Amino acid sequence: MLGVLDTAKARVLAAESSLDLVEISTESDPPVAKILNHQKWLFQQKKAHAAKPPREKGARIQDVRMRAGISDTDYEVKAASVRRFLAEGSKVKVAVKFRSHEDATPEIADPLLKKVAADLSDIAVIESDPKPRGRSFVMTLAPAKSA
């Protein structure tokens, strides 16, 4: 630490040492500067940034859509997809879509969504109960906490 120096004198000291004069803080009075190897400092910053673990992604929400009159085999395929998404740690939004006259009988969606929740109760918890949204009923499942 050299204290307060004239800019010209600081440049001469940096040149004699074959280093760079780098301004650290411009807002302070007098401005703060360091004598250092700027390329080496940049490399160290880049290396430190690369060594940090990647940031975790927020809870992803996967979307699985079913029709109100889904067949048993199609239901099993959709349930297997939901199970896989939950095993990966994602939340799953299960939607039962209605077409044309089906939206006149929304009560057929509730048992289907409850069946999904019951079939997956070993690995999932209901985060939001079945609710109507436009021309569909939606329920959100989250992975169960393993103890």
JSON list of C-alpha atoms in Angstrom, two decimals, residues 26-146:
[
{"chain": "A", "resi": 26, "resn": "THR", "atom": "CA", "xyz": [-14.07, 6.11, -9.30]},
{"chain": "A", "resi": 27, "resn": "GLU", "atom": "CA", "xyz": [-16.64, 7.51, -6.87]},
{"chain": "A", "resi": 28, "resn": "SER", "atom": "CA", "xyz": [-14.26, 7.94, -3.95]},
{"chain": "A", "resi": 29, "resn": "ASP", "atom": "CA", "xyz": [-12.21, 11.09, -3.49]},
{"chain": "A", "resi": 30, "resn": "PRO", "atom": "CA", "xyz": [-9.37, 10.58, -4.35]},
{"chain": "A", "resi": 31, "resn": "PRO", "atom": "CA", "xyz": [-10.04, 7.70, -6.79]},
{"chain": "A", "resi": 32, "resn": "VAL", "atom": "CA", "xyz": [-8.66, 4.33, -5.69]},
{"chain": "A", "resi": 33, "resn": "ALA", "atom": "CA", "xyz": [-6.29, 2.48, -8.04]},
{"chain": "A", "resi": 34, "resn": "LYS", "atom": "CA", "xyz": [-4.15, -0.67, -7.83]},
{"chain": "A", "resi": 35, "resn": "ILE", "atom": "CA", "xyz": [-0.95, -1.68, -9.51]},
{"chain": "A", "resi": 36, "resn": "LEU", "atom": "CA", "xyz": [-1.40, -5.24, -10.76]},
{"chain": "A", "resi": 37, "resn": "ASN", "atom": "CA", "xyz": [-1.13, -7.53, -13.77]},
{"chain": "A", "resi": 38, "resn": "HIS", "atom": "CA", "xyz": [-4.55, -6.95, -15.32]},
{"chain": "A", "resi": 39, "resn": "GLN", "atom": "CA", "xyz": [-4.47, -10.02, -17.61]},
{"chain": "A", "resi": 40, "resn": "LYS", "atom": "CA", "xyz": [-3.59, -12.29, -14.68]},
{"chain": "A", "resi": 41, "resn": "TRP", "atom": "CA", "xyz": [-6.36, -10.76, -12.59]},
{"chain": "A", "resi": 42, "resn": "LEU", "atom": "CA", "xyz": [-8.89, -11.32, -15.42]},
{"chain": "A", "resi": 43, "resn": "PHE", "atom": "CA", "xyz": [-7.75, -14.94, -15.76]},
{"chain": "A", "resi": 44, "resn": "GLN", "atom": "CA", "xyz": [-8.15, -15.52, -12.00]},
{"chain": "A", "resi": 45, "resn": "GLN", "atom": "CA", "xyz": [-11.63, -14.00, -12.06]},
{"chain": "A", "resi": 46, "resn": "LYS", "atom": "CA", "xyz": [-12.62, -16.21, -14.99]},
{"chain": "A", "resi": 47, "resn": "LYS", "atom": "CA", "xyz": [-11.18, -19.29, -13.25]},
{"chain": "A", "resi": 48, "resn": "ALA", "atom": "CA", "xyz": [-13.00, -18.48, -10.00]},
{"chain": "A", "resi": 49, "resn": "HIS", "atom": "CA", "xyz": [-16.26, -18.00, -11.89]},
{"chain": "A", "resi": 50, "resn": "ALA", "atom": "CA", "xyz": [-15.85, -21.35, -13.66]},
{"chain": "A", "resi": 51, "resn": "ALA", "atom": "CA", "xyz": [-15.08, -23.12, -10.37]},
{"chain": "A", "resi": 52, "resn": "LYS", "atom": "CA", "xyz": [-18.38, -22.04, -8.83]},
{"chain": "A", "resi": 53, "resn": "PRO", "atom": "CA", "xyz": [-21.04, -24.74, -8.91]},
{"chain": "A", "resi": 54, "resn": "PRO", "atom": "CA", "xyz": [-23.79, -24.01, -11.40]},
{"chain": "A", "resi": 55, "resn": "ARG", "atom": "CA", "xyz": [-26.86, -22.35, -9.98]},
{"chain": "A", "resi": 56, "resn": "GLU", "atom": "CA", "xyz": [-29.71, -24.69, -9.32]},
{"chain": "A", "resi": 57, "resn": "LYS", "atom": "CA", "xyz": [-32.72, -24.25, -11.48]},
{"chain": "A", "resi": 58, "resn": "GLY", "atom": "CA", "xyz": [-35.93, -23.29, -9.81]},
{"chain": "A", "resi": 59, "resn": "ALA", "atom": "CA", "xyz": [-38.62, -25.87, -9.37]},
{"chain": "A", "resi": 60, "resn": "ARG", "atom": "CA", "xyz": [-39.56, -26.83, -12.88]},
{"chain": "A", "resi": 61, "resn": "ILE", "atom": "CA", "xyz": [-43.20, -27.48, -13.62]},
{"chain": "A", "resi": 62, "resn": "GLN", "atom": "CA", "xyz": [-43.97, -30.15, -16.19]},
{"chain": "A", "resi": 63, "resn": "ASP", "atom": "CA", "xyz": [-47.34, -30.12, -17.91]},
{"chain": "A", "resi": 64, "resn": "VAL", "atom": "CA", "xyz": [-49.34, -33.31, -18.57]},
{"chain": "A", "resi": 65, "resn": "ARG", "atom": "CA", "xyz": [-52.66, -32.99, -20.39]},
{"chain": "A", "resi": 66, "resn": "MET", "atom": "CA", "xyz": [-55.46, -35.54, -20.57]},
{"chain": "A", "resi": 67, "resn": "ARG", "atom": "CA", "xyz": [-58.86, -35.59, -22.13]},
{"chain": "A", "resi": 68, "resn": "ALA", "atom": "CA", "xyz": [-61.91, -36.27, -20.03]},
{"chain": "A", "resi": 69, "resn": "GLY", "atom": "CA", "xyz": [-62.65, -39.55, -21.84]},
{"chain": "A", "resi": 70, "resn": "ILE", "atom": "CA", "xyz": [-59.11, -40.94, -21.72]},
{"chain": "A", "resi": 71, "resn": "SER", "atom": "CA", "xyz": [-58.70, -44.69, -22.29]},
{"chain": "A", "resi": 72, "resn": "ASP", "atom": "CA", "xyz": [-57.08, -46.94, -19.69]},
{"chain": "A", "resi": 73, "resn": "THR", "atom": "CA", "xyz": [-53.90, -47.52, -21.70]},
{"chain": "A", "resi": 74, "resn": "ASP", "atom": "CA", "xyz": [-53.49, -43.82, -22.45]},
{"chain": "A", "resi": 75, "resn": "TYR", "atom": "CA", "xyz": [-54.07, -43.07, -18.78]},
{"chain": "A", "resi": 76, "resn": "GLU", "atom": "CA", "xyz": [-51.30, -45.51, -17.80]},
{"chain": "A", "resi": 77, "resn": "VAL", "atom": "CA", "xyz": [-48.87, -43.85, -20.23]},
{"chain": "A", "resi": 78, "resn": "LYS", "atom": "CA", "xyz": [-49.70, -40.39, -18.85]},
{"chain": "A", "resi": 79, "resn": "ALA", "atom": "CA", "xyz": [-49.42, -41.65, -15.25]},
{"chain": "A", "resi": 80, "resn": "ALA", "atom": "CA", "xyz": [-45.99, -43.14, -16.07]},
{"chain": "A", "resi": 81, "resn": "SER", "atom": "CA", "xyz": [-44.90, -39.75, -17.45]},
{"chain": "A", "resi": 82, "resn": "VAL", "atom": "CA", "xyz": [-46.09, -38.01, -14.30]},
{"chain": "A", "resi": 83, "resn": "ARG", "atom": "CA", "xyz": [-44.24, -40.58, -12.17]},
{"chain": "A", "resi": 84, "resn": "ARG", "atom": "CA", "xyz": [-41.02, -40.02, -14.15]},
{"chain": "A", "resi": 85, "resn": "PHE", "atom": "CA", "xyz": [-41.27, -36.22, -13.82]},
{"chain": "A", "resi": 86, "resn": "LEU", "atom": "CA", "xyz": [-41.85, -36.49, -10.08]},
{"chain": "A", "resi": 87, "resn": "ALA", "atom": "CA", "xyz": [-38.89, -38.87, -9.72]},
{"chain": "A", "resi": 88, "resn": "GLU", "atom": "CA", "xyz": [-36.71, -36.24, -11.44]},
{"chain": "A", "resi": 89, "resn": "GLY", "atom": "CA", "xyz": [-37.81, -33.73, -8.79]},
{"chain": "A", "resi": 90, "resn": "SER", "atom": "CA", "xyz": [-40.12, -31.63, -10.95]},
{"chain": "A", "resi": 91, "resn": "LYS", "atom": "CA", "xyz": [-43.57, -30.47, -10.05]},
{"chain": "A", "resi": 92, "resn": "VAL", "atom": "CA", "xyz": [-46.30, -31.65, -12.39]},
{"chain": "A", "resi": 93, "resn": "LYS", "atom": "CA", "xyz": [-49.39, -29.77, -13.51]},
{"chain": "A", "resi": 94, "resn": "VAL", "atom": "CA", "xyz": [-52.04, -32.30, -14.55]},
{"chain": "A", "resi": 95, "resn": "ALA", "atom": "CA", "xyz": [-54.78, -30.81, -16.71]},
{"chain": "A", "resi": 96, "resn": "VAL", "atom": "CA", "xyz": [-57.97, -32.48, -17.91]},
{"chain": "A", "resi": 97, "resn": "LYS", "atom": "CA", "xyz": [-59.05, -30.70, -21.09]},
{"chain": "A", "resi": 98, "resn": "PHE", "atom": "CA", "xyz": [-62.63, -30.47, -22.27]},
{"chain": "A", "resi": 99, "resn": "ARG", "atom": "CA", "xyz": [-63.77, -30.27, -25.86]},
{"chain": "A", "resi": 100, "resn": "SER", "atom": "CA", "xyz": [-67.07, -28.88, -27.11]},
{"chain": "A", "resi": 101, "resn": "HIS", "atom": "CA", "xyz": [-69.93, -30.47, -25.13]},
{"chain": "A", "resi": 102, "resn": "GLU", "atom": "CA", "xyz": [-67.62, -32.05, -22.50]},
{"chain": "A", "resi": 103, "resn": "ASP", "atom": "CA", "xyz": [-67.33, -28.76, -20.62]},
{"chain": "A", "resi": 104, "resn": "ALA", "atom": "CA", "xyz": [-71.02, -29.03, -19.79]},
{"chain": "A", "resi": 105, "resn": "THR", "atom": "CA", "xyz": [-70.13, -31.92, -17.42]},
{"chain": "A", "resi": 106, "resn": "PRO", "atom": "CA", "xyz": [-67.05, -30.79, -15.49]},
{"chain": "A", "resi": 107, "resn": "GLU", "atom": "CA", "xyz": [-67.76, -33.30, -12.71]},
{"chain": "A", "resi": 108, "resn": "ILE", "atom": "CA", "xyz": [-66.10, -36.03, -14.82]},
{"chain": "A", "resi": 109, "resn": "ALA", "atom": "CA", "xyz": [-62.68, -34.36, -14.38]},
{"chain": "A", "resi": 110, "resn": "ASP", "atom": "CA", "xyz": [-62.61, -34.46, -10.58]},
{"chain": "A", "resi": 111, "resn": "PRO", "atom": "CA", "xyz": [-62.64, -38.28, -10.23]},
{"chain": "A", "resi": 112, "resn": "LEU", "atom": "CA", "xyz": [-59.96, -38.58, -12.92]},
{"chain": "A", "resi": 113, "resn": "LEU", "atom": "CA", "xyz": [-57.64, -36.12, -11.16]},
{"chain": "A", "resi": 114, "resn": "LYS", "atom": "CA", "xyz": [-58.28, -37.80, -7.81]},
{"chain": "A", "resi": 115, "resn": "LYS", "atom": "CA", "xyz": [-57.42, -41.15, -9.41]},
{"chain": "A", "resi": 116, "resn": "VAL", "atom": "CA", "xyz": [-54.09, -39.69, -10.60]},
{"chain": "A", "resi": 117, "resn": "ALA", "atom": "CA", "xyz": [-53.37, -38.39, -7.09]},
{"chain": "A", "resi": 118, "resn": "ALA", "atom": "CA", "xyz": [-54.31, -41.72, -5.51]},
{"chain": "A", "resi": 119, "resn": "ASP", "atom": "CA", "xyz": [-52.21, -43.75, -7.97]},
{"chain": "A", "resi": 120, "resn": "LEU", "atom": "CA", "xyz": [-49.18, -41.56, -7.32]},
{"chain": "A", "resi": 121, "resn": "SER", "atom": "CA", "xyz": [-49.67, -40.99, -3.59]},
{"chain": "A", "resi": 122, "resn": "ASP", "atom": "CA", "xyz": [-46.51, -42.99, -2.82]},
{"chain": "A", "resi": 123, "resn": "ILE", "atom": "CA", "xyz": [-44.25, -40.41, -4.56]},
{"chain": "A", "resi": 124, "resn": "ALA", "atom": "CA", "xyz": [-46.39, -37.27, -4.77]},
{"chain": "A", "resi": 125, "resn": "VAL", "atom": "CA", "xyz": [-48.36, -34.84, -2.66]},
{"chain": "A", "resi": 126, "resn": "ILE", "atom": "CA", "xyz": [-51.14, -32.61, -3.93]},
{"chain": "A", "resi": 127, "resn": "GLU", "atom": "CA", "xyz": [-49.87, -29.05, -4.00]},
{"chain": "A", "resi": 128, "resn": "SER", "atom": "CA", "xyz": [-53.08, -27.54, -5.35]},
{"chain": "A", "resi": 129, "resn": "ASP", "atom": "CA", "xyz": [-56.46, -29.24, -5.43]},
{"chain": "A", "resi": 130, "resn": "PRO", "atom": "CA", "xyz": [-58.33, -29.67, -8.72]},
{"chain": "A", "resi": 131, "resn": "LYS", "atom": "CA", "xyz": [-59.65, -26.29, -9.88]},
{"chain": "A", "resi": 132, "resn": "PRO", "atom": "CA", "xyz": [-61.45, -25.22, -13.04]},
{"chain": "A", "resi": 133, "resn": "ARG", "atom": "CA", "xyz": [-59.39, -23.05, -15.38]},
{"chain": "A", "resi": 134, "resn": "GLY", "atom": "CA", "xyz": [-61.11, -22.08, -18.57]},
{"chain": "A", "resi": 135, "resn": "ARG", "atom": "CA", "xyz": [-61.98, -25.24, -20.51]},
{"chain": "A", "resi": 136, "resn": "SER", "atom": "CA", "xyz": [-59.97, -27.51, -18.22]},
{"chain": "A", "resi": 137, "resn": "PHE", "atom": "CA", "xyz": [-59.51, -28.71, -14.66]},
{"chain": "A", "resi": 138, "resn": "VAL", "atom": "CA", "xyz": [-55.99, -28.35, -13.24]},
{"chain": "A", "resi": 139, "resn": "MET", "atom": "CA", "xyz": [-54.21, -29.96, -10.28]},
{"chain": "A", "resi": 140, "resn": "THR", "atom": "CA", "xyz": [-50.56, -29.55, -9.27]},
{"chain": "A", "resi": 141, "resn": "LEU", "atom": "CA", "xyz": [-48.52, -32.41, -7.80]},
{"chain": "A", "resi": 142, "resn": "ALA", "atom": "CA", "xyz": [-45.17, -32.04, -6.06]},
{"chain": "A", "resi": 143, "resn": "PRO", "atom": "CA", "xyz": [-42.61, -34.74, -5.22]},
{"chain": "A", "resi": 144, "resn": "ALA", "atom": "CA", "xyz": [-43.13, -36.17, -1.75]},
{"chain": "A", "resi": 145, "resn": "LYS", "atom": "CA", "xyz": [-40.37, -35.48, 0.74]},
{"chain": "A", "resi": 146, "resn": "SER", "atom": "CA", "xyz": [-38.36, -38.66, 1.29]}
]
